[in-house]
Coordinates of C-alpha atoms in Angstrom, one line a residue:
Chain A
M1 CA -105.9 87.2 75.1
A2 CA -104.1 88.6 78.2
D3 CA -101.7 90.4 75.9
T4 CA -104.5 92.4 74.3
S5 CA -105.3 94.3 77.5
T6 CA -101.8 95.5 78.0
T7 CA -101.0 96.6 74.4
T8 CA -101.2 100.3 73.5
A9 CA -103.8 101.7 71.2
E10 CA -101.2 101.5 68.4
G11 CA -100.2 98.0 69.2
H12 CA -103.8 97.0 69.2
E13 CA -104.3 98.5 65.8
H14 CA -101.3 96.6 64.5
E15 CA -102.8 93.3 65.8
E16 CA -106.0 94.0 64.0
D17 CA -104.1 94.4 60.8
R18 CA -102.4 91.1 61.2
R19 CA -105.6 89.4 62.0
D20 CA -107.3 91.0 59.0
F21 CA -104.5 89.7 56.8
L22 CA -104.8 86.2 58.2
L23 CA -108.6 86.2 57.7
T24 CA -108.3 87.6 54.1
S25 CA -105.6 85.2 53.1
T26 CA -107.5 82.3 54.6
I27 CA -110.6 83.2 52.6
V28 CA -108.6 83.7 49.4
V29 CA -106.7 80.4 49.7
G30 CA -109.9 78.6 50.7
A31 CA -111.8 80.1 47.7
A32 CA -109.0 79.1 45.3
G33 CA -109.1 75.6 46.7
V34 CA -112.8 75.3 46.3
A35 CA -112.5 76.6 42.7
L36 CA -109.8 74.1 41.9
A37 CA -111.9 71.3 43.4
A38 CA -114.9 72.3 41.5
W39 CA -113.2 71.9 38.1
P40 CA -113.1 68.1 38.1
F41 CA -116.8 68.1 38.8
I42 CA -117.6 70.5 36.0
D43 CA -115.3 68.7 33.5
F44 CA -116.8 65.3 34.5
M45 CA -120.0 66.4 32.7
N46 CA -118.2 67.2 29.5
P47 CA -118.1 64.7 26.6
S48 CA -115.9 61.8 27.6
A49 CA -113.0 60.3 25.6
D50 CA -115.2 57.5 24.2
V51 CA -117.7 60.0 23.0
L52 CA -115.0 62.1 21.3
A53 CA -113.4 59.0 19.8
L54 CA -116.6 58.2 17.9
A55 CA -116.4 61.7 16.5
S56 CA -115.1 60.9 13.0
L57 CA -116.7 59.0 10.2
E58 CA -115.6 57.7 6.7
F59 CA -118.1 57.6 3.9
D60 CA -117.7 56.0 0.4
L61 CA -119.1 58.3 -2.3
S62 CA -118.4 56.0 -5.3
S63 CA -122.0 54.8 -5.6
M64 CA -123.6 58.3 -5.6
E65 CA -125.1 59.6 -8.8
P66 CA -125.3 63.3 -9.7
G67 CA -128.4 64.8 -8.1
Q68 CA -128.5 62.2 -5.4
A69 CA -128.4 63.1 -1.7
V70 CA -127.5 60.9 1.3
T71 CA -127.9 61.6 5.0
V72 CA -125.3 60.1 7.4
T73 CA -125.1 60.3 11.2
W74 CA -122.0 62.1 12.6
R75 CA -121.8 62.9 16.4
N76 CA -125.5 62.0 16.6
K77 CA -126.3 64.7 14.1
P78 CA -127.6 64.3 10.5
V79 CA -125.0 65.2 7.8
F80 CA -126.3 66.0 4.3
I81 CA -124.1 64.8 1.5
R82 CA -125.3 65.9 -2.0
R83 CA -123.7 65.2 -5.3
R84 CA -124.8 68.4 -7.1
T85 CA -125.7 68.5 -10.8
A86 CA -123.9 71.0 -13.1
A87 CA -127.1 73.2 -13.1
E88 CA -127.2 73.3 -9.4
I89 CA -123.6 74.3 -9.1
D90 CA -124.1 77.1 -11.7
E91 CA -127.1 78.4 -9.9
A92 CA -125.2 78.5 -6.6
K93 CA -122.2 80.3 -8.2
K94 CA -124.0 83.0 -10.0
V95 CA -125.9 84.4 -7.0
P96 CA -124.5 87.8 -6.1
L97 CA -123.2 87.9 -2.5
S98 CA -125.3 91.0 -1.9
D99 CA -128.4 88.9 -2.2
L100 CA -127.4 86.7 0.7
K101 CA -128.4 87.1 4.4
D102 CA -125.2 85.3 5.5
P103 CA -122.8 86.2 2.6
Q104 CA -120.5 83.3 1.6
A105 CA -119.3 82.3 -1.9
D106 CA -120.1 78.8 -3.0
A107 CA -116.4 78.1 -3.5
D108 CA -116.0 78.6 0.3
R109 CA -118.5 75.9 1.0
V110 CA -117.0 73.1 -0.9
K111 CA -113.4 71.6 -1.3
E112 CA -111.3 73.0 -4.1
G113 CA -111.9 71.0 -7.3
K114 CA -114.7 69.1 -5.6
D115 CA -117.6 71.4 -6.6
E116 CA -119.9 68.5 -7.0
W117 CA -119.8 67.5 -3.4
L118 CA -121.7 69.5 -0.8
V119 CA -121.3 68.2 2.8
M120 CA -123.3 70.0 5.5
I121 CA -124.7 69.5 9.0
G122 CA -128.4 69.0 8.3
I123 CA -129.7 71.1 11.1
C124 CA -131.6 74.4 10.5
T125 CA -129.7 77.3 12.1
H126 CA -133.0 78.7 13.3
L127 CA -134.2 76.3 16.1
G128 CA -132.6 73.0 15.2
C129 CA -135.1 71.2 13.0
I130 CA -134.0 69.0 10.1
P131 CA -134.7 70.7 6.8
A132 CA -136.5 68.7 4.0
G133 CA -134.8 68.3 0.6
Q134 CA -132.8 65.1 0.9
K135 CA -135.5 62.8 -0.6
V136 CA -136.6 63.1 -4.2
T137 CA -140.2 63.6 -3.0
D138 CA -139.3 66.4 -0.5
S139 CA -140.0 70.0 -1.0
K140 CA -136.7 71.7 -1.8
G141 CA -138.0 75.3 -1.1
E142 CA -138.0 78.2 -3.5
F143 CA -134.3 78.0 -4.2
G144 CA -134.0 74.3 -5.1
G145 CA -132.0 73.4 -2.0
W146 CA -133.6 72.7 1.3
F147 CA -136.7 73.8 3.1
C148 CA -137.3 73.7 6.8
P149 CA -140.9 72.8 7.6
C150 CA -140.8 74.1 11.2
H151 CA -140.7 77.8 10.5
G152 CA -140.2 78.1 6.7
S153 CA -136.5 78.7 6.1
H154 CA -135.4 78.3 2.5
Y155 CA -131.9 77.2 1.6
D156 CA -130.3 77.3 -1.8
T157 CA -128.2 74.6 -3.7
S158 CA -125.2 75.7 -1.7
G159 CA -127.1 75.3 1.6
R160 CA -127.2 79.1 2.2
I161 CA -130.1 80.8 3.9
R162 CA -132.1 82.7 1.4
K163 CA -135.5 83.3 3.0
G164 CA -137.1 82.7 6.4
P165 CA -136.1 83.2 10.0
A166 CA -132.8 81.2 10.1
P167 CA -129.9 83.5 10.7
R168 CA -127.0 81.5 9.2
N169 CA -126.2 79.1 6.3
L170 CA -126.2 75.4 7.0
E171 CA -123.0 74.6 8.9
I172 CA -120.1 72.9 7.1
P173 CA -118.5 70.2 9.3
P174 CA -114.8 69.7 9.3
Y175 CA -114.1 67.1 6.5
A176 CA -111.6 66.0 4.0
F177 CA -111.3 63.7 1.0
T178 CA -109.0 60.8 1.8
N179 CA -109.1 59.8 -1.8
D180 CA -111.3 60.6 -4.9
T181 CA -114.2 58.6 -3.6
T182 CA -113.9 58.7 0.2
V183 CA -114.7 61.5 2.5
R184 CA -113.8 61.6 6.2
I185 CA -116.1 63.7 8.3
G186 CA -114.7 65.0 11.7
Chain B
M1 CA -126.1 82.9 75.8
S2 CA -126.5 86.1 74.0
A3 CA -129.8 87.4 72.8
A4 CA -131.0 87.3 69.2
P5 CA -128.6 89.4 67.0
E6 CA -129.8 92.7 65.5
W7 CA -129.7 92.3 61.7
K8 CA -128.5 95.4 59.9
N9 CA -129.0 94.3 56.3
P10 CA -132.7 95.2 55.5
V11 CA -133.2 92.1 53.3
V12 CA -131.7 89.8 56.0
K13 CA -133.9 91.5 58.6
W14 CA -137.0 91.2 56.4
I15 CA -136.5 87.5 55.8
D16 CA -135.4 86.7 59.4
H17 CA -138.6 88.3 60.8
R18 CA -140.6 85.8 58.6
L19 CA -138.3 82.8 58.7
P20 CA -135.5 83.2 61.3
V21 CA -132.9 81.2 59.4
F22 CA -130.2 83.8 60.1
T23 CA -130.9 83.8 63.8
F24 CA -131.0 80.0 63.8
T25 CA -127.7 79.8 62.0
H26 CA -126.2 82.4 64.3
H27 CA -127.3 80.5 67.4
S28 CA -126.2 77.1 66.2
L29 CA -122.9 77.9 64.4
I30 CA -121.7 81.3 65.7
D31 CA -122.4 82.0 69.3
Y32 CA -123.3 78.3 70.1
P33 CA -121.8 77.7 73.6
T34 CA -119.3 74.9 73.4
P35 CA -117.3 73.5 76.3
R36 CA -113.9 75.2 76.3
N37 CA -111.9 72.1 76.9
L38 CA -112.8 69.9 73.9
N39 CA -109.8 68.0 72.6
Y40 CA -109.1 66.9 69.0
W41 CA -111.2 63.8 69.4
W42 CA -114.2 66.1 69.1
N43 CA -113.2 67.0 65.5
F44 CA -114.5 63.7 64.2
G45 CA -118.2 64.6 64.2
S46 CA -117.7 67.6 61.8
L47 CA -115.3 65.5 59.7
A48 CA -118.0 62.8 59.3
G49 CA -120.4 65.5 58.2
V50 CA -117.9 66.8 55.6
V51 CA -117.2 63.2 54.3
L52 CA -120.9 62.6 54.0
V53 CA -121.2 65.7 51.8
I54 CA -118.2 64.6 49.7
L55 CA -119.8 61.2 49.3
I56 CA -123.2 62.6 48.2
G57 CA -121.5 65.0 45.8
T58 CA -119.2 62.5 44.1
G59 CA -122.0 59.9 44.2
L60 CA -124.4 62.3 42.4
F61 CA -121.9 62.8 39.7
L62 CA -120.9 59.2 39.3
A63 CA -124.6 58.4 38.9
M64 CA -124.6 60.6 35.8
H65 CA -122.3 58.0 34.0
Y66 CA -123.1 54.8 35.8
N67 CA -125.5 52.3 34.2
P68 CA -127.4 50.0 36.7
S69 CA -127.9 47.0 34.5
V70 CA -126.2 43.7 34.7
D71 CA -125.1 44.0 31.1
H72 CA -123.5 47.4 31.5
A73 CA -122.7 48.1 35.1
F74 CA -119.1 46.8 35.2
D75 CA -118.3 48.3 31.8
S76 CA -119.8 51.7 32.8
V77 CA -117.6 51.8 35.8
E78 CA -114.5 51.0 33.7
R79 CA -115.7 53.7 31.3
I80 CA -115.8 56.1 34.2
M81 CA -112.3 55.1 35.1
R82 CA -110.8 55.4 31.6
D83 CA -112.9 57.7 29.4
V84 CA -114.9 60.1 31.5
N85 CA -113.0 63.3 32.4
Y86 CA -111.8 63.0 36.0
G87 CA -113.8 59.9 36.4
W88 CA -110.9 58.1 38.1
L89 CA -110.8 60.9 40.6
M90 CA -114.6 60.9 41.2
R91 CA -114.7 57.1 41.7
Y92 CA -111.6 56.9 43.9
M93 CA -112.8 59.8 46.0
H94 CA -116.1 58.0 46.4
A95 CA -114.7 54.5 47.2
N96 CA -112.1 55.8 49.6
G97 CA -114.5 58.3 51.0
A98 CA -116.7 55.4 52.1
S99 CA -113.7 53.9 54.0
M100 CA -112.9 57.4 55.5
F101 CA -116.5 57.8 56.5
F102 CA -116.4 54.6 58.5
L103 CA -113.0 55.3 59.9
V104 CA -114.1 58.8 61.1
V105 CA -117.3 57.4 62.5
Y106 CA -115.6 54.6 64.3
I107 CA -113.3 57.1 66.0
H108 CA -116.3 59.3 66.8
M109 CA -118.0 56.3 68.4
F110 CA -115.0 55.2 70.4
R111 CA -114.6 58.8 71.6
A112 CA -118.2 58.6 72.9
L113 CA -117.3 55.3 74.6
Y114 CA -114.2 56.8 76.3
Y115 CA -115.8 59.9 77.5
G116 CA -119.3 58.5 78.3
S117 CA -121.0 60.7 75.7
Y118 CA -123.9 58.1 75.4
R119 CA -124.9 58.7 79.1
A120 CA -127.9 60.6 80.3
P121 CA -129.1 63.0 79.1
R122 CA -127.7 62.2 75.7
E123 CA -129.2 58.7 75.2
V124 CA -131.4 59.8 72.2
L125 CA -128.3 61.5 70.6
W126 CA -126.5 58.1 70.9
F127 CA -129.5 56.2 69.5
I128 CA -129.7 58.5 66.4
G129 CA -125.9 58.0 66.0
L130 CA -126.4 54.2 66.0
F131 CA -129.3 54.6 63.5
I132 CA -126.9 56.6 61.3
F133 CA -124.3 53.8 61.7
L134 CA -126.9 51.2 60.6
A135 CA -128.0 53.3 57.6
M136 CA -124.3 53.7 56.7
M137 CA -123.8 49.9 56.8
A138 CA -126.9 49.4 54.6
T139 CA -125.7 52.1 52.2
A140 CA -122.2 50.8 52.0
F141 CA -123.5 47.2 51.4
V142 CA -125.8 48.1 48.5
G143 CA -123.2 50.5 47.1
Y144 CA -120.6 47.8 47.0
T145 CA -122.9 45.8 44.7
L146 CA -123.0 48.5 42.1
P147 CA -119.6 48.0 40.3
W148 CA -120.8 44.4 39.6
G149 CA -117.5 42.7 40.2
Q150 CA -117.1 39.3 41.7
M151 CA -117.0 40.6 45.3
S152 CA -120.0 42.8 44.5
F153 CA -122.0 39.8 43.3
W154 CA -121.0 37.3 46.0
G155 CA -121.1 39.8 48.8
A156 CA -124.6 40.6 47.9
T157 CA -125.4 36.9 47.6
V158 CA -124.0 36.1 51.0
I159 CA -125.4 39.0 52.9
T160 CA -129.0 38.7 51.5
N161 CA -128.8 35.0 52.3
L162 CA -128.3 35.9 56.0
F163 CA -132.1 36.6 56.0
S164 CA -132.8 32.9 55.1
V165 CA -132.3 32.2 58.9
V166 CA -135.7 33.8 59.6
P167 CA -137.9 30.9 60.7
F168 CA -140.6 29.7 58.2
F169 CA -140.4 32.8 55.9
G170 CA -136.6 32.9 55.4
D171 CA -136.6 31.8 51.7
A172 CA -139.5 34.0 50.8
I173 CA -137.8 37.0 52.4
V174 CA -134.6 36.4 50.5
Q175 CA -136.5 36.1 47.2
W176 CA -138.4 39.3 48.0
L177 CA -135.1 41.1 48.8
L178 CA -133.5 39.9 45.5
G179 CA -136.6 40.2 43.3
G180 CA -135.7 36.8 41.9
F181 CA -134.1 33.5 42.9
A182 CA -130.6 34.8 42.8
V183 CA -128.8 38.2 42.6
D184 CA -129.7 39.6 39.2
N185 CA -130.8 42.7 37.3
P186 CA -133.8 43.4 39.6
T187 CA -131.4 43.2 42.6
L188 CA -128.9 45.6 41.0
N189 CA -131.7 48.1 40.1
R190 CA -133.2 48.2 43.5
F191 CA -129.8 48.4 45.2
F192 CA -128.9 51.4 43.0
A193 CA -132.2 53.1 44.0
F194 CA -131.6 52.5 47.7
H195 CA -128.0 53.5 47.4
F196 CA -129.2 56.9 46.0
L197 CA -131.9 57.3 48.7
L198 CA -130.2 56.2 51.9
P199 CA -127.5 58.9 52.0
F200 CA -130.3 61.5 52.1
V201 CA -131.9 59.5 55.0
I202 CA -128.5 59.7 56.7
F203 CA -128.4 63.4 56.0
G204 CA -131.8 63.8 57.7
L205 CA -130.7 61.7 60.7
V206 CA -127.6 63.9 61.0
F207 CA -129.9 66.9 61.4
L208 CA -131.8 65.1 64.2
H209 CA -128.4 64.1 65.7
L210 CA -127.4 67.8 65.7
W211 CA -130.7 68.9 67.1
A212 CA -130.4 66.4 70.0
L213 CA -126.8 67.5 70.4
H214 CA -127.7 71.2 70.7
V215 CA -130.3 70.5 73.4
H216 CA -127.8 69.4 76.1
K217 CA -124.7 70.6 74.2
S218 CA -121.5 68.7 73.7
N219 CA -120.0 66.4 76.3
N220 CA -116.4 67.1 77.1
P221 CA -113.2 65.3 78.2
L222 CA -114.0 65.8 81.8
G223 CA -117.6 64.5 81.4
V224 CA -119.0 67.1 83.8
D225 CA -121.9 69.3 82.9
I226 CA -121.7 72.9 81.6
K227 CA -122.6 75.0 84.7
T228 CA -121.8 78.6 83.9
D229 CA -121.0 80.7 80.9
G230 CA -117.4 80.5 82.0
D231 CA -117.4 76.8 81.1
T232 CA -118.0 77.6 77.4
I233 CA -116.6 79.5 74.5
P234 CA -118.5 80.5 71.3
F235 CA -118.4 77.9 68.5
H236 CA -117.1 80.6 66.1
P237 CA -114.3 81.4 65.8
Y238 CA -112.8 78.9 68.2
Y239 CA -114.2 75.6 67.0
T240 CA -114.8 76.6 63.4
A241 CA -111.1 77.3 63.2
K242 CA -110.1 74.1 65.0
D243 CA -112.5 72.1 62.8
A244 CA -111.1 73.7 59.7
F245 CA -107.5 72.8 60.8
G246 CA -108.5 69.2 61.5
L247 CA -110.3 69.1 58.2
G248 CA -107.1 70.1 56.4
V249 CA -105.1 67.4 58.1
F250 CA -107.8 64.8 57.4
L251 CA -108.1 65.7 53.7
I252 CA -104.3 65.1 53.4
F253 CA -104.8 61.6 54.8
Y254 CA -107.9 60.9 52.7
F255 CA -106.3 62.1 49.5
A256 CA -103.1 60.3 50.2
F257 CA -105.3 57.2 49.6
A258 CA -107.4 58.6 46.8
F259 CA -104.3 59.7 44.8
F260 CA -101.5 57.3 45.8
A261 CA -103.1 54.0 47.0
P262 CA -106.6 54.2 45.6
N263 CA -107.1 50.4 45.6
Y264 CA -105.3 49.6 48.8
L265 CA -108.5 49.3 50.8
G266 CA -110.3 47.4 48.0
H267 CA -110.2 43.8 46.9
P268 CA -108.6 42.9 43.5
D269 CA -111.4 40.3 42.8
N270 CA -113.8 43.1 42.3
Y271 CA -112.1 44.0 39.1
I272 CA -113.3 40.6 37.7
P273 CA -116.8 41.0 36.2
A274 CA -119.6 39.3 38.2
N275 CA -120.0 35.6 37.3
A276 CA -123.0 33.8 38.7
L277 CA -121.4 30.4 38.2
V278 CA -118.0 30.9 39.9
T279 CA -117.6 32.0 43.5
P280 CA -114.2 33.5 44.3
P281 CA -112.0 31.3 46.5
E282 CA -112.5 33.6 49.5
I283 CA -115.2 36.1 50.2
V284 CA -114.0 39.0 52.3
P285 CA -116.1 42.2 53.0
E286 CA -114.6 45.7 53.0
W287 CA -112.4 46.3 56.1
Y288 CA -115.1 48.2 58.0
F289 CA -117.3 45.2 58.1
L290 CA -114.6 42.7 59.2
P291 CA -115.2 42.7 63.0
F292 CA -118.9 41.9 62.3
Y293 CA -117.9 39.2 59.8
A294 CA -115.7 37.6 62.4
I295 CA -118.6 37.5 64.9
L296 CA -120.9 36.0 62.2
R297 CA -118.5 33.1 61.7
A298 CA -117.5 32.6 65.3
V299 CA -120.2 30.2 66.4
P300 CA -119.0 26.6 66.6
D301 CA -120.9 24.0 64.5
N302 CA -121.2 21.8 67.6
F303 CA -122.9 24.7 69.4
I304 CA -126.1 22.7 69.5
D305 CA -124.5 19.6 71.1
I306 CA -123.1 21.8 73.8
W307 CA -126.3 23.6 74.6
G308 CA -128.8 21.0 73.5
I309 CA -131.5 23.6 73.0
L310 CA -134.0 24.2 70.1
P311 CA -131.9 22.3 67.6
I312 CA -134.3 23.1 64.8
L313 CA -134.6 26.9 65.2
V314 CA -131.1 27.7 66.3
T315 CA -128.4 26.2 64.0
A316 CA -124.8 27.5 64.1
K317 CA -125.7 29.6 61.1
T318 CA -128.7 31.2 62.8
A319 CA -126.8 31.8 66.0
G320 CA -124.0 33.6 64.1
V321 CA -126.5 35.9 62.4
I322 CA -128.2 36.6 65.7
L323 CA -124.9 37.3 67.4
M324 CA -123.9 39.7 64.6
F325 CA -127.1 41.7 64.9
A326 CA -126.9 41.5 68.7
S327 CA -123.4 43.1 68.6
I328 CA -125.0 46.3 67.4
I329 CA -128.3 46.1 69.2
V330 CA -126.5 45.7 72.5
L331 CA -125.0 49.2 72.0
F332 CA -128.5 50.6 72.3
F333 CA -128.6 49.4 75.9
L334 CA -125.2 50.9 76.7
P335 CA -126.7 54.0 78.6
W336 CA -128.3 51.6 81.0
L337 CA -125.6 48.9 81.1
D338 CA -123.2 51.7 82.3
R339 CA -124.6 53.2 85.5
S340 CA -121.3 54.7 86.8
P341 CA -121.8 58.1 88.6
V342 CA -119.0 59.4 86.4
R343 CA -119.0 59.7 82.6
S344 CA -115.4 60.2 81.5
A345 CA -112.9 57.4 81.6
K346 CA -110.4 60.0 82.8
F347 CA -111.8 59.5 86.3
R348 CA -112.5 55.8 86.0
P349 CA -109.1 54.0 86.5
I350 CA -110.4 50.5 85.8
Y351 CA -112.8 51.3 82.9
K352 CA -109.9 53.2 81.3
Q353 CA -107.9 49.9 81.1
L354 CA -110.9 47.9 80.0
Y355 CA -111.7 50.5 77.3
W356 CA -108.4 49.9 75.6
L357 CA -108.8 46.2 75.9
F358 CA -112.2 46.5 74.3
L359 CA -110.8 48.6 71.4
A360 CA -108.0 46.0 71.0
D361 CA -110.7 43.3 71.0
C362 CA -112.5 45.0 68.1
I363 CA -109.3 45.3 66.2
V364 CA -108.6 41.6 66.8
L365 CA -112.1 40.8 65.5
G366 CA -111.3 42.8 62.4
W367 CA -108.0 40.9 61.9
V368 CA -109.8 37.5 62.4
G369 CA -112.5 38.6 59.9
A370 CA -109.9 39.1 57.2
N371 CA -108.6 35.6 57.6
P372 CA -110.2 32.2 56.7
P373 CA -112.1 30.8 59.7
E374 CA -109.8 27.9 60.4
G375 CA -107.6 26.6 63.2
T376 CA -106.2 29.1 65.6
M377 CA -108.0 32.0 63.8
L378 CA -111.3 30.4 64.6
V379 CA -110.4 30.0 68.3
I380 CA -109.2 33.6 68.5
G381 CA -112.3 34.8 66.8
R382 CA -114.5 32.9 69.3
I383 CA -112.6 34.3 72.3
A384 CA -112.7 37.8 70.9
T385 CA -116.5 37.5 70.2
L386 CA -117.1 36.3 73.7
Y387 CA -115.0 39.2 75.1
Y388 CA -117.0 41.7 73.1
F389 CA -120.2 40.7 74.8
V390 CA -118.7 40.1 78.2
H391 CA -117.2 43.6 78.2
L392 CA -120.5 45.3 77.3
L393 CA -123.0 43.0 79.2
V394 CA -120.9 42.0 82.3
F395 CA -118.0 44.3 82.9
M396 CA -119.9 47.6 82.2
P397 CA -122.6 46.9 84.9
L398 CA -120.2 45.4 87.3
L399 CA -117.8 48.4 87.0
S400 CA -120.6 50.8 87.5
R401 CA -121.2 49.2 90.9
Y402 CA -117.7 48.4 92.2
E403 CA -115.3 50.8 90.5
K404 CA -113.8 53.5 92.8
T405 CA -113.9 56.6 90.7
R406 CA -111.5 59.5 91.1
P407 CA -112.9 62.9 92.3
L408 CA -114.4 65.1 89.7
P409 CA -113.5 68.8 89.3
D410 CA -116.2 71.3 90.4
S411 CA -116.6 72.5 86.9
I412 CA -115.0 72.7 83.5
S413 CA -113.6 76.2 84.2
A414 CA -112.3 75.1 87.6
A415 CA -110.3 72.4 86.0
V416 CA -108.8 74.3 83.1
T417 CA -108.2 77.9 84.3
P418 CA -105.4 79.1 86.6
Q419 CA -107.7 79.6 89.5
G420 CA -108.7 76.0 89.3
S421 CA -105.3 74.6 88.5
S422 CA -104.4 73.7 92.1
Q423 CA -107.5 71.4 92.3
S424 CA -106.9 69.8 89.0
A425 CA -103.2 69.3 89.8
Q426 CA -104.2 67.3 92.8
A427 CA -106.6 65.3 90.6
Q428 CA -103.9 64.6 88.1
G429 CA -101.4 63.6 90.7
A430 CA -103.8 61.1 92.2

């Protein structure tokens, strides 16, 4: 403190610069430390390893008949599995892409050579309801696929949105055939 | 000190005119007049505040993954350790944070004992501090039950059974505390509820503690009152910077445990799931309760034969429980047990020696508490317990009367500035 009174105007200026530098660097290092310390707290709330470990599911398709639909639970969400009839596949394939709100060919929604099997997350892309159409008695909507009762979205036999407020086609989860009759979802 | 600051920011000015939070903060954290001679022992109050915030923060997050049910509690803690992202860090910060909280608060309390910070006019400040300490003990105890290991279960059993010594209603009180006939799911649920609530009670008490502190300001190593503005410096930047530096050093110490020796302060038996049919060979509390545990077990079984009084009401067990609670209650009377004209041990040549003896006695009690109460250990424990009370109840009043204290400096500034150095040099040389 005693030094300050004896320094020249220039020297005083210089000291202010050094002090500013110390203050700024302290704040920057402190802020970086706080940000680094915040990350474990944020990540703590993310899905844990045991939740992620339950994230895949195997399903045996051998007992399903053409036209039959089954709903399984994957990551706490319903997954629609449908063994489509030849008529349904034809219908899905001949729709021109220009008619679609979210254009996607039927071939892009099934595995190659497995046209029969449609595997989708059964959650309406509008506001998250579960569309009807899995049960024989359900309304399947105007396009023979699924119909969401919440706000009237109609999906076709490829699970694509055709009419109603939903913006996108029903989502396809990551899945693969482990053999001819078994599918692993996730 | 200085008048209310002029706020330039119109929003700040508008709010401050209606609710003077900015002026309040300015007065209590920025230009708050603080004795200019505080040493590093005065860092521990702010450290305790920081640890409390860390404990509440980590505790809140742990509660998001913890499951307070006897069927799931242990597993949910192990799940936090193994599966939850950074769960190990969160739990080790919390468990070691509890140890650090007690360590910091013990140092804070022994600082108050050395420099006479409990003396008038700071008695209420001292009381609130003791209430914080009691709330901490309750919080730590119920919190230790939550992992539902063997030590959790049997610690909860032993401590709740202390209340069975209450005459006539003892058993009823224990059943009421447990919500059953033994420690079980209702106990775990209520302990979790209290473990969540009590830290916020502590937080409120800390505000009262600071309020009381700011009335008469901090004590200081000389123990003399603040007399002029020259005796003080503003809290910011002097003590904000010093507290921040101390915090950095403390965090290195704290995280050395959290990262490199996270279970050093814990007991391995608590990694065995609670079993209501098997008691571990030896029940030991966490280190911060060991001195009190030693006092609890110090009373001889033949106590009654020696004294021959009230053999029905006062058994050895009862007397041990009474002594343990008395060891804290007696601290409330300290401002009146110590009537010395001088606060700081710096100017009390005999008290200064006895202070270190008392500190050593508390450490001996802790060491005894960690060992089985047999043979020599038991004898040492009894002597140390006796000395604890003799120091506070006999030596303190006697010292106040007969100790010849050294002369006090005229003021803080007289003792620490060049003008006053000749006086203080004489005092040091004495």
